[in-house]
mmCIF file of C-alpha atoms in Angstrom:
data_model
loop_
_atom_site.group_PDB
_atom_site.id
_atom_site.type_symbol
_atom_site.label_atom_id
_atom_site.label_comp_id
_atom_site.label_asym_id
_atom_site.label_seq_id
_atom_site.Cartn_x
_atom_site.Cartn_y
_atom_site.Cartn_z
ATOM 1 C CA MET A 41 53.362 28.655 168.359
ATOM 2 C CA LEU A 42 52.940 31.098 170.994
ATOM 3 C CA SER A 43 53.175 34.870 170.339
ATOM 4 C CA PRO A 44 55.641 36.836 172.343
ATOM 5 C CA THR A 45 53.779 39.130 174.809
ATOM 6 C CA PRO A 46 55.091 42.674 175.397
ATOM 7 C CA LEU A 47 56.325 41.584 178.756
ATOM 8 C CA SER A 48 58.555 38.837 177.451
ATOM 9 C CA LEU A 49 60.078 41.280 174.829
ATOM 10 C CA PHE A 50 60.899 43.861 177.634
ATOM 11 C CA CYS A 51 62.575 41.229 179.610
ATOM 12 C CA ALA A 52 64.670 40.014 176.557
ATOM 13 C CA LEU A 53 65.755 43.652 176.021
ATOM 14 C CA ILE A 54 66.965 44.077 179.517
ATOM 15 C CA LEU A 55 69.013 40.838 179.350
ATOM 16 C CA CYS A 56 70.751 41.996 176.139
ATOM 17 C CA LEU A 57 71.442 45.651 177.198
ATOM 18 C CA PRO A 58 74.824 44.818 178.977
ATOM 19 C CA LEU A 59 76.150 43.038 175.913
ATOM 20 C CA VAL A 60 75.289 46.108 173.587
ATOM 21 C CA ILE A 61 77.092 48.359 176.102
ATOM 22 C CA ILE A 62 80.214 46.143 176.080
ATOM 23 C CA VAL A 63 80.368 46.024 172.263
ATOM 24 C CA THR A 64 79.678 49.684 171.646
ATOM 25 C CA ILE A 65 81.924 51.567 174.311
ATOM 26 C CA THR A 66 85.270 52.141 172.836
ATOM 27 C CA SER A 67 88.271 54.324 173.995
ATOM 28 C CA PRO A 68 88.115 57.638 172.009
ATOM 29 C CA THR A 69 90.887 59.258 170.277
ATOM 30 C CA THR A 70 91.113 62.930 170.949
ATOM 31 C CA THR A 71 92.444 65.728 168.583
ATOM 32 C CA VAL A 72 93.708 68.907 169.931
ATOM 33 C CA HIS A 73 93.042 71.716 167.396
ATOM 34 C CA GLY A 74 95.246 74.817 167.832
ATOM 35 C CA GLY A 75 95.515 77.466 165.121
ATOM 36 C CA SER A 76 93.894 79.123 162.330
ATOM 37 C CA GLU A 77 93.878 78.292 158.468
ATOM 38 C CA HIS A 78 97.177 80.316 158.358
ATOM 39 C CA ASP A 79 98.770 78.628 161.303
ATOM 40 C CA PRO A 80 100.805 75.627 160.835
ATOM 41 C CA VAL A 81 99.881 74.302 164.175
ATOM 42 C CA LEU A 82 96.970 72.115 162.697
ATOM 43 C CA ASP A 83 96.364 69.442 165.346
ATOM 44 C CA PHE A 84 98.118 67.197 167.654
ATOM 45 C CA THR A 85 96.871 63.851 168.585
ATOM 46 C CA PRO A 86 97.681 62.958 172.265
ATOM 47 C CA ALA A 87 98.161 59.368 173.495
ATOM 48 C CA VAL A 88 95.037 57.508 174.466
ATOM 49 C CA LYS A 89 94.835 54.450 176.707
ATOM 50 C CA THR A 90 93.132 51.580 174.748
ATOM 51 C CA HIS A 91 93.461 48.995 177.284
ATOM 52 C CA GLN A 92 90.615 50.141 179.418
ATOM 53 C CA ARG A 93 87.479 48.314 178.418
ATOM 54 C CA PHE A 94 84.836 50.727 179.934
ATOM 55 C CA SER A 95 86.981 54.096 179.713
ATOM 56 C CA VAL A 96 85.122 56.753 177.964
ATOM 57 C CA LYS A 97 87.183 59.616 179.582
ATOM 58 C CA SER A 98 89.404 61.408 177.111
ATOM 59 C CA PRO A 99 93.148 62.009 178.484
ATOM 60 C CA PRO A 100 93.754 65.451 179.801
ATOM 61 C CA LEU A 101 95.005 67.930 177.217
ATOM 62 C CA PRO A 102 98.293 69.567 177.598
ATOM 63 C CA PRO A 103 98.047 72.968 179.391
ATOM 64 C CA VAL A 104 98.152 75.881 176.762
ATOM 65 C CA ASP A 105 100.530 78.443 178.725
ATOM 66 C CA ASP A 106 104.000 77.521 178.843
ATOM 67 C CA LYS A 107 104.377 77.863 182.644
ATOM 68 C CA SER A 108 101.667 75.301 183.476
ATOM 69 C CA LEU A 109 102.728 72.942 180.657
ATOM 70 C CA LEU A 110 106.251 72.931 181.931
ATOM 71 C CA ARG A 111 105.089 72.303 185.517
ATOM 72 C CA ALA A 112 102.944 69.411 184.576
ATOM 73 C CA ALA A 113 105.681 67.820 182.422
ATOM 74 C CA SER A 114 108.147 68.066 185.359
ATOM 75 C CA ARG A 115 106.005 65.878 187.412
ATOM 76 C CA VAL A 116 105.663 62.912 185.207
ATOM 77 C CA ASN A 117 107.268 59.743 186.098
ATOM 78 C CA SER A 118 111.088 59.629 185.562
ATOM 79 C CA ARG A 119 111.057 56.009 184.484
ATOM 80 C CA THR A 120 109.343 54.314 181.308
ATOM 81 C CA PRO A 121 106.861 51.621 181.994
ATOM 82 C CA PRO A 122 108.451 48.146 182.655
ATOM 83 C CA GLY A 123 107.726 45.569 180.084
ATOM 84 C CA LEU A 124 107.032 47.889 177.239
ATOM 85 C CA PRO A 125 109.482 48.880 174.369
ATOM 86 C CA LYS A 126 111.615 52.158 174.948
ATOM 87 C CA LYS A 127 110.747 54.929 172.442
ATOM 88 C CA ILE A 128 112.707 57.603 171.010
ATOM 89 C CA ALA A 129 111.152 60.989 170.643
ATOM 90 C CA PHE A 130 112.225 62.769 167.582
ATOM 91 C CA LEU A 131 111.796 66.659 168.196
ATOM 92 C CA PHE A 132 111.802 68.807 165.014
ATOM 93 C CA LEU A 133 112.297 72.467 165.713
ATOM 94 C CA THR A 134 111.691 74.252 162.539
ATOM 95 C CA VAL A 135 110.986 77.772 161.309
ATOM 96 C CA SER A 136 110.149 76.656 157.643
ATOM 97 C CA PRO A 137 108.834 73.521 155.981
ATOM 98 C CA LEU A 138 110.770 70.254 156.211
ATOM 99 C CA PRO A 139 112.545 69.874 153.115
ATOM 100 C CA PHE A 140 113.829 66.469 153.886
ATOM 101 C CA ALA A 141 110.479 64.839 154.941
ATOM 102 C CA PRO A 142 110.710 62.438 152.192
ATOM 103 C CA LEU A 143 114.137 61.111 153.372
ATOM 104 C CA TRP A 144 112.677 60.865 156.948
ATOM 105 C CA GLU A 145 109.631 58.880 155.625
ATOM 106 C CA LEU A 146 112.131 56.386 154.337
ATOM 107 C CA TYR A 147 113.962 56.450 157.649
ATOM 108 C CA PHE A 148 110.833 55.511 159.510
ATOM 109 C CA ASN A 149 109.378 53.234 156.840
ATOM 110 C CA LYS A 150 108.664 49.791 158.195
ATOM 111 C CA THR A 151 109.677 50.725 161.743
ATOM 112 C CA PRO A 152 107.201 49.638 164.408
ATOM 113 C CA LYS A 153 105.152 52.454 165.711
ATOM 114 C CA ASN A 154 105.859 51.445 169.164
ATOM 115 C CA LEU A 155 109.479 52.410 169.074
ATOM 116 C CA PHE A 156 109.311 56.130 168.211
ATOM 117 C CA ASN A 157 107.212 59.282 168.335
ATOM 118 C CA VAL A 158 107.483 62.576 166.140
ATOM 119 C CA TYR A 159 106.903 65.915 167.463
ATOM 120 C CA VAL A 160 107.156 69.164 165.573
ATOM 121 C CA HIS A 161 107.554 72.823 166.690
ATOM 122 C CA ALA A 162 106.664 74.992 163.674
ATOM 123 C CA ASP A 163 107.088 78.760 163.901
ATOM 124 C CA PRO A 164 103.622 80.130 163.372
ATOM 125 C CA SER A 165 105.022 83.417 161.741
ATOM 126 C CA TYR A 166 106.250 81.517 158.635
ATOM 127 C CA PRO A 167 103.843 81.421 155.553
ATOM 128 C CA TYR A 168 103.530 77.640 155.406
ATOM 129 C CA GLU A 169 101.962 76.595 151.933
ATOM 130 C CA MET A 170 101.616 72.958 152.616
ATOM 131 C CA THR A 171 100.428 71.141 155.719
ATOM 132 C CA PHE A 172 102.623 68.566 157.304
ATOM 133 C CA SER A 173 102.008 65.132 155.958
ATOM 134 C CA GLY A 174 102.961 61.467 156.239
ATOM 135 C CA VAL A 175 104.837 60.743 159.580
ATOM 136 C CA PHE A 176 104.638 64.418 160.414
ATOM 137 C CA ALA A 177 100.758 64.683 159.983
ATOM 138 C CA HIS A 178 99.025 65.671 163.250
ATOM 139 C CA ARG A 179 102.333 65.954 165.126
ATOM 140 C CA VAL A 180 102.734 69.691 165.335
ATOM 141 C CA ILE A 181 102.321 70.994 168.787
ATOM 142 C CA PRO A 182 101.215 74.428 169.667
ATOM 143 C CA SER A 183 104.084 76.625 168.683
ATOM 144 C CA LYS A 184 105.209 80.275 169.126
ATOM 145 C CA PRO A 185 107.819 82.238 167.035
ATOM 146 C CA SER A 186 111.460 81.136 167.403
ATOM 147 C CA LEU A 187 113.912 83.764 166.749
ATOM 148 C CA ARG A 188 117.752 83.835 166.647
ATOM 149 C CA PHE A 189 119.668 85.902 169.232
ATOM 150 C CA THR A 190 116.555 85.354 171.717
ATOM 151 C CA PRO A 191 115.629 82.814 174.394
ATOM 152 C CA THR A 192 112.613 81.811 172.126
ATOM 153 C CA LEU A 193 114.622 78.894 170.693
ATOM 154 C CA ILE A 194 115.315 77.592 174.127
ATOM 155 C CA SER A 195 111.520 77.960 174.911
ATOM 156 C CA ALA A 196 110.633 76.046 171.715
ATOM 157 C CA ALA A 197 112.679 73.119 172.678
ATOM 158 C CA ARG A 198 111.406 73.079 176.431
ATOM 159 C CA ARG A 199 107.950 73.119 174.691
ATOM 160 C CA LEU A 200 108.961 70.090 172.526
ATOM 161 C CA LEU A 201 110.288 68.204 175.610
ATOM 162 C CA ALA A 202 107.199 68.933 177.704
ATOM 163 C CA HIS A 203 104.731 67.637 175.180
ATOM 164 C CA ALA A 204 106.865 64.659 174.440
ATOM 165 C CA LEU A 205 106.948 63.822 178.189
ATOM 166 C CA LEU A 206 103.290 64.347 178.740
ATOM 167 C CA HIS A 207 102.389 62.523 175.640
ATOM 168 C CA ASP A 208 103.838 59.135 176.117
ATOM 169 C CA ARG A 209 105.411 57.642 179.212
ATOM 170 C CA SER A 210 107.482 55.230 177.054
ATOM 171 C CA ASN A 211 109.540 58.009 175.629
ATOM 172 C CA HIS A 212 112.933 57.176 176.842
ATOM 173 C CA MET A 213 115.364 59.227 174.712
ATOM 174 C CA PHE A 214 114.792 62.881 173.451
ATOM 175 C CA THR A 215 116.412 63.954 170.258
ATOM 176 C CA LEU A 216 116.322 67.494 169.095
ATOM 177 C CA LEU A 217 116.640 68.147 165.174
ATOM 178 C CA SER A 218 116.403 71.059 162.754
ATOM 179 C CA ALA A 219 114.776 71.200 159.210
ATOM 180 C CA SER A 220 118.388 70.953 157.855
ATOM 181 C CA CYS A 221 119.259 67.755 159.758
ATOM 182 C CA ILE A 222 119.298 64.258 158.018
ATOM 183 C CA PRO A 223 119.802 60.826 159.386
ATOM 184 C CA ILE A 224 123.265 59.057 158.419
ATOM 185 C CA HIS A 225 122.422 55.717 159.717
ATOM 186 C CA SER A 226 119.457 53.357 159.789
ATOM 187 C CA PHE A 227 116.528 53.738 162.348
ATOM 188 C CA ASN A 228 117.556 50.419 163.813
ATOM 189 C CA PHE A 229 121.150 51.548 164.119
ATOM 190 C CA THR A 230 120.026 54.750 165.839
ATOM 191 C CA TYR A 231 117.586 53.012 168.146
ATOM 192 C CA GLU A 232 120.092 50.582 169.415
ATOM 193 C CA THR A 233 122.782 53.334 170.041
ATOM 194 C CA LEU A 234 120.383 55.604 172.084
ATOM 195 C CA THR A 235 118.280 53.135 173.996
ATOM 196 C CA GLN A 236 121.400 51.235 175.208
ATOM 197 C CA SER A 237 122.748 54.417 176.696
ATOM 198 C CA LYS A 238 122.111 55.408 180.236
ATOM 199 C CA LYS A 239 123.600 58.829 179.624
ATOM 200 C CA SER A 240 122.557 61.847 177.618
ATOM 201 C CA PHE A 241 124.536 62.939 174.485
ATOM 202 C CA ILE A 242 125.024 66.678 174.674
ATOM 203 C CA GLU A 243 128.019 68.718 173.744
ATOM 204 C CA ILE A 244 129.601 70.491 176.825
ATOM 205 C CA LEU A 245 132.713 72.672 176.089
ATOM 206 C CA ASN A 246 134.597 74.675 178.616
ATOM 207 C CA ASN A 247 137.134 77.568 178.000
ATOM 208 C CA GLU A 248 135.836 78.083 174.389
ATOM 209 C CA ILE A 249 136.928 81.404 172.643
ATOM 210 C CA GLY A 250 134.403 83.986 173.347
ATOM 211 C CA SER A 251 133.014 82.404 176.412
ATOM 212 C CA TYR A 252 133.326 85.671 178.436
ATOM 213 C CA ASP A 253 131.454 87.819 175.768
ATOM 214 C CA ARG A 254 128.545 85.124 175.660
ATOM 215 C CA TRP A 255 128.450 84.948 179.526
ATOM 216 C CA ALA A 256 128.200 88.803 179.545
ATOM 217 C CA ALA A 257 125.981 89.342 176.467
ATOM 218 C CA ARG A 258 123.114 90.259 178.781
ATOM 219 C CA GLY A 259 125.205 92.519 180.915
ATOM 220 C CA PRO A 260 128.381 92.026 182.990
ATOM 221 C CA ASP A 261 126.551 90.906 186.245
ATOM 222 C CA ALA A 262 123.375 89.574 184.708
ATOM 223 C CA MET A 263 124.021 85.998 185.172
ATOM 224 C CA LEU A 264 125.217 86.152 188.822
ATOM 225 C CA PRO A 265 125.099 84.682 191.216
ATOM 226 C CA GLU A 266 123.469 81.594 189.848
ATOM 227 C CA VAL A 267 125.635 81.154 186.879
ATOM 228 C CA LYS A 268 129.253 81.978 187.489
ATOM 229 C CA LEU A 269 131.637 82.318 184.508
ATOM 230 C CA GLU A 270 133.484 79.316 185.452
ATOM 231 C CA ASP A 271 130.265 77.248 185.275
ATOM 232 C CA PHE A 272 129.163 78.636 181.830
ATOM 233 C CA ARG A 273 129.445 76.196 179.015
ATOM 234 C CA ILE A 274 129.062 76.183 175.281
ATOM 235 C CA GLY A 275 127.758 73.386 173.063
ATOM 236 C CA SER A 276 125.588 72.378 170.208
ATOM 237 C CA GLN A 277 121.939 73.108 170.645
ATOM 238 C CA PHE A 278 121.208 69.589 169.021
ATOM 239 C CA TRP A 279 121.388 66.793 171.708
ATOM 240 C CA SER A 280 119.693 63.552 172.677
ATOM 241 C CA LEU A 281 118.749 63.621 176.390
ATOM 242 C CA THR A 282 117.508 60.849 178.744
ATOM 243 C CA ARG A 283 114.076 61.161 180.265
ATOM 244 C CA GLN A 284 115.718 62.207 183.635
ATOM 245 C CA HIS A 285 117.303 65.213 181.838
ATOM 246 C CA ALA A 286 114.314 66.068 180.050
ATOM 247 C CA ARG A 287 112.348 66.352 183.228
ATOM 248 C CA LEU A 288 115.352 68.521 184.661
ATOM 249 C CA ILE A 289 115.141 70.925 181.936
ATOM 250 C CA VAL A 290 111.327 71.392 181.835
ATOM 251 C CA GLY A 291 111.385 71.687 185.654
ATOM 252 C CA ASP A 292 114.197 74.277 185.799
ATOM 253 C CA GLU A 293 113.167 77.789 186.690
ATOM 254 C CA THR A 294 116.375 79.151 188.436
ATOM 255 C CA ILE A 295 118.938 78.815 185.371
ATOM 256 C CA TRP A 296 116.202 79.467 183.008
ATOM 257 C CA ALA A 297 115.473 82.901 184.517
ATOM 258 C CA LYS A 298 119.022 83.928 183.908
ATOM 259 C CA PHE A 299 118.925 82.983 180.339
ATOM 260 C CA ASN A 300 115.374 84.263 179.738
ATOM 261 C CA GLN A 301 116.829 87.856 179.386
ATOM 262 C CA SER A 302 117.184 90.059 176.295
ATOM 263 C CA CYS A 303 121.015 90.456 175.178
ATOM 264 C CA VAL A 304 122.479 93.791 175.158
ATOM 265 C CA VAL A 305 125.127 92.576 172.773
ATOM 266 C CA ARG A 306 123.479 90.773 169.857
ATOM 267 C CA ASP A 307 126.597 89.664 168.162
ATOM 268 C CA THR A 308 127.549 87.184 171.035
ATOM 269 C CA CYS A 309 123.973 86.177 171.862
ATOM 270 C CA TYR A 310 123.481 82.359 171.348
ATOM 271 C CA PRO A 311 121.391 81.293 174.277
ATOM 272 C CA GLU A 312 120.294 77.972 172.743
ATOM 273 C CA GLU A 313 124.030 76.969 172.518
ATOM 274 C CA ASN A 314 124.599 77.919 176.252
ATOM 275 C CA TYR A 315 121.464 77.146 178.374
ATOM 276 C CA PHE A 316 121.334 73.333 177.951
ATOM 277 C CA PRO A 317 124.933 72.552 178.486
ATOM 278 C CA THR A 318 125.357 75.058 181.215
ATOM 279 C CA LEU A 319 122.269 73.529 183.170
ATOM 280 C CA ILE A 320 123.367 69.984 182.831
ATOM 281 C CA HIS A 321 126.941 70.866 183.745
ATOM 282 C CA ILE A 322 125.664 72.513 186.922
ATOM 283 C CA ARG A 323 122.943 70.084 187.934
ATOM 284 C CA ASP A 324 124.024 66.677 186.811
ATOM 285 C CA PRO A 325 127.565 66.398 184.922
ATOM 286 C CA ARG A 326 127.908 62.835 185.922
ATOM 287 C CA ASN A 327 125.281 61.353 183.739
ATOM 288 C CA VAL A 328 126.263 62.839 180.473
ATOM 289 C CA VAL A 329 128.419 62.002 177.431
ATOM 290 C CA PRO A 330 129.759 65.607 176.686
ATOM 291 C CA TRP A 331 129.509 65.533 172.987
ATOM 292 C CA THR A 332 126.659 65.672 170.382
ATOM 293 C CA LEU A 333 125.779 62.995 167.977
ATOM 294 C CA THR A 334 124.728 65.498 165.152
ATOM 295 C CA HIS A 335 127.661 66.106 162.745
ATOM 296 C CA VAL A 336 128.343 69.835 161.855
ATOM 297 C CA ASP A 337 131.127 71.411 159.811
ATOM 298 C CA TRP A 338 132.099 74.858 161.366
ATOM 299 C CA ASN A 339 134.742 75.264 158.479
ATOM 300 C CA GLY A 340 133.573 78.236 156.232
ATOM 301 C CA SER A 341 130.879 79.095 158.818
ATOM 302 C CA SER A 342 129.036 82.356 158.060
ATOM 303 C CA ASP A 343 126.976 84.711 160.527
ATOM 304 C CA GLY A 344 127.068 82.120 163.190
ATOM 305 C CA HIS A 345 125.844 79.427 160.881
ATOM 306 C CA PRO A 346 127.900 76.153 159.961
ATOM 307 C CA ARG A 347 128.745 75.275 156.588
ATOM 308 C CA MET A 348 125.720 74.179 154.264
ATOM 309 C CA TYR A 349 126.328 71.261 151.972
ATOM 310 C CA ALA A 350 125.242 72.041 148.423
ATOM 311 C CA ALA A 351 123.438 69.306 146.132
ATOM 312 C CA SER A 352 126.569 68.998 144.026
ATOM 313 C CA GLU A 353 128.667 67.973 147.107
ATOM 314 C CA VAL A 354 126.071 65.214 148.101
ATOM 315 C CA GLY A 355 127.384 61.731 147.398
ATOM 316 C CA PRO A 356 128.403 58.372 148.780
ATOM 317 C CA GLN A 357 131.761 59.764 149.860
ATOM 318 C CA LEU A 358 130.426 62.672 151.887
ATOM 319 C CA ILE A 359 128.065 60.358 153.794
ATOM 320 C CA VAL A 360 130.751 57.744 154.470
ATOM 321 C CA ARG A 361 133.035 60.639 155.653
ATOM 322 C CA LEU A 362 130.321 61.843 158.001
ATOM 323 C CA LYS A 363 129.882 58.308 159.376
ATOM 324 C CA ASN A 364 133.502 57.698 159.850
ATOM 325 C CA ASP A 365 134.207 61.109 161.703
ATOM 326 C CA LYS A 366 134.247 60.991 165.407
ATOM 327 C CA PRO A 367 132.503 63.452 167.719
ATOM 328 C CA ARG A 368 134.515 66.280 169.411
ATOM 329 C CA TYR A 369 134.935 66.524 173.056
ATOM 330 C CA ASP A 370 136.590 68.785 175.505
ATOM 331 C CA ASP A 371 139.129 67.242 177.803
ATOM 332 C CA SER A 372 138.183 69.672 180.543
ATOM 333 C CA GLY A 373 134.679 68.801 180.009
ATOM 334 C CA ILE A 374 135.070 65.050 180.690
ATOM 335 C CA ASP A 375 133.767 64.001 184.012
ATOM 336 C CA SER A 376 136.816 62.783 186.063
ATOM 337 C CA PHE A 377 134.492 60.275 187.926
ATOM 338 C CA ASP A 378 133.917 58.245 184.626
ATOM 339 C CA PRO A 379 137.125 57.204 183.054
ATOM 340 C CA THR A 380 135.177 55.094 180.448
ATOM 341 C CA LEU A 381 134.214 58.228 178.616
ATOM 342 C CA MET A 382 137.607 58.579 177.185
ATOM 343 C CA ARG A 383 137.280 54.950 175.658
ATOM 344 C CA ARG A 384 133.820 55.570 174.043
ATOM 345 C CA ARG A 385 133.507 55.347 170.296
ATOM 346 C CA ASP A 386 129.976 56.790 169.794
ATOM 347 C CA PRO A 387 129.114 57.448 166.172
ATOM 348 C CA PHE A 388 127.386 60.388 164.616
ATOM 349 C CA LEU A 389 123.769 59.601 164.033
ATOM 350 C CA PHE A 390 122.745 62.678 162.308
ATOM 351 C CA ALA A 391 124.329 65.595 160.236
ATOM 352 C CA ARG A 392 123.519 69.244 159.195
ATOM 353 C CA LYS A 393 123.272 71.596 157.369
ATOM 354 C CA PHE A 394 122.084 70.438 153.906
ATOM 355 C CA SER A 395 120.654 72.704 151.279
ATOM 356 C CA PRO A 396 117.002 71.918 150.558
ATOM 357 C CA ASP A 397 117.773 71.039 146.892
ATOM 358 C CA SER A 398 120.060 68.084 147.996
ATOM 359 C CA ILE A 399 117.065 66.108 148.789
ATOM 360 C CA LEU A 400 117.267 64.537 145.313
ATOM 361 C CA PRO A 401 120.694 63.176 145.617
ATOM 362 C CA LEU A 402 120.139 62.132 149.065
ATOM 363 C CA MET A 403 117.108 60.167 148.053
ATOM 364 C CA SER A 404 119.305 58.502 145.336
ATOM 365 C CA ILE A 405 121.604 57.157 147.853
ATOM 366 C CA ALA A 406 119.347 56.542 150.936
ATOM 367 C CA SER A 407 118.971 52.748 150.548
ATOM 368 C CA ASP A 408 122.418 51.689 149.417
ATOM 369 C CA VAL A 409 124.659 54.361 151.466
ATOM 370 C CA ILE A 410 122.790 56.296 154.011
ATOM 371 C CA PHE A 411 120.695 53.484 155.477
ATOM 372 C CA LYS A 412 123.387 50.839 155.053
ATOM 373 C CA ASP A 413 125.160 50.115 158.308
#
């Protein structure tokens, strides 16, 4: 038998080298770290293209400053990719831990990962004792303090929208939720309701009591001339928006400049309940269903907060009642160009507020009542 010569071994190595490169090159997954050991913003994993065989380039990271972040998000494609499933972006805006995380885990359990994304804006000034885990792990975006009676709650929601737009082109609907929100239907029911809609769901109320005081909270002329009193609207800060409206919000500068002012009268300053309905009413009132799909009970409200359900109140009867209730709408807010709105029977998909200790009774009826459609 002939012994291999150095030349023949070198030739064999050259011939095998392309195969080695093909086998070993993979698309990397990049994790964005943002925060210290005391910061809840642990990390955020952006979307990565895995279909490019020889791609070794990491996806661009979202800009750090809000101005660049919003500008980049406003330039994304307004349509989701054809041939791929539409996704719902669940945007959790919280200033505390998520007490109902176990319920949301059940909600997303066994749901294909290509149907949803989760994003969390966690106020870094809160002393979080535990990191976010499960479906919320690595989903906390770079966050900033979010305070009542200030525009910072609007900024947090816009930040969530921007990250969701930049993260995944398949995000079709964008739903804003709080730490005290719970789902009151199954994921499949919610998915079908939202993805089949061509309109956003956002409460837009006109001629509400206290409208003038809210409009003038920054000063009697502070909103003029861009936001006239007759264009000022009130509504729930929790909404489900189409991709087109998400881009509209992150790209807005004119109306945002009016709301991004400090209030001189704090008692009537609720910018997060005014900015979104006012902006959409001014810019695109035709492509909206003017009510929210998040149930809330304002009977017995206190200090601007709606009623909070105690653990002793939670049971099958409460959940069934919330499911059967119908969204509130304002006749004057209905778009006269779309008479079909009056015939809609959209269900509530979420509800708030629930006390943190109600997680146990909620978990006990999750499968048989909450997720049973």
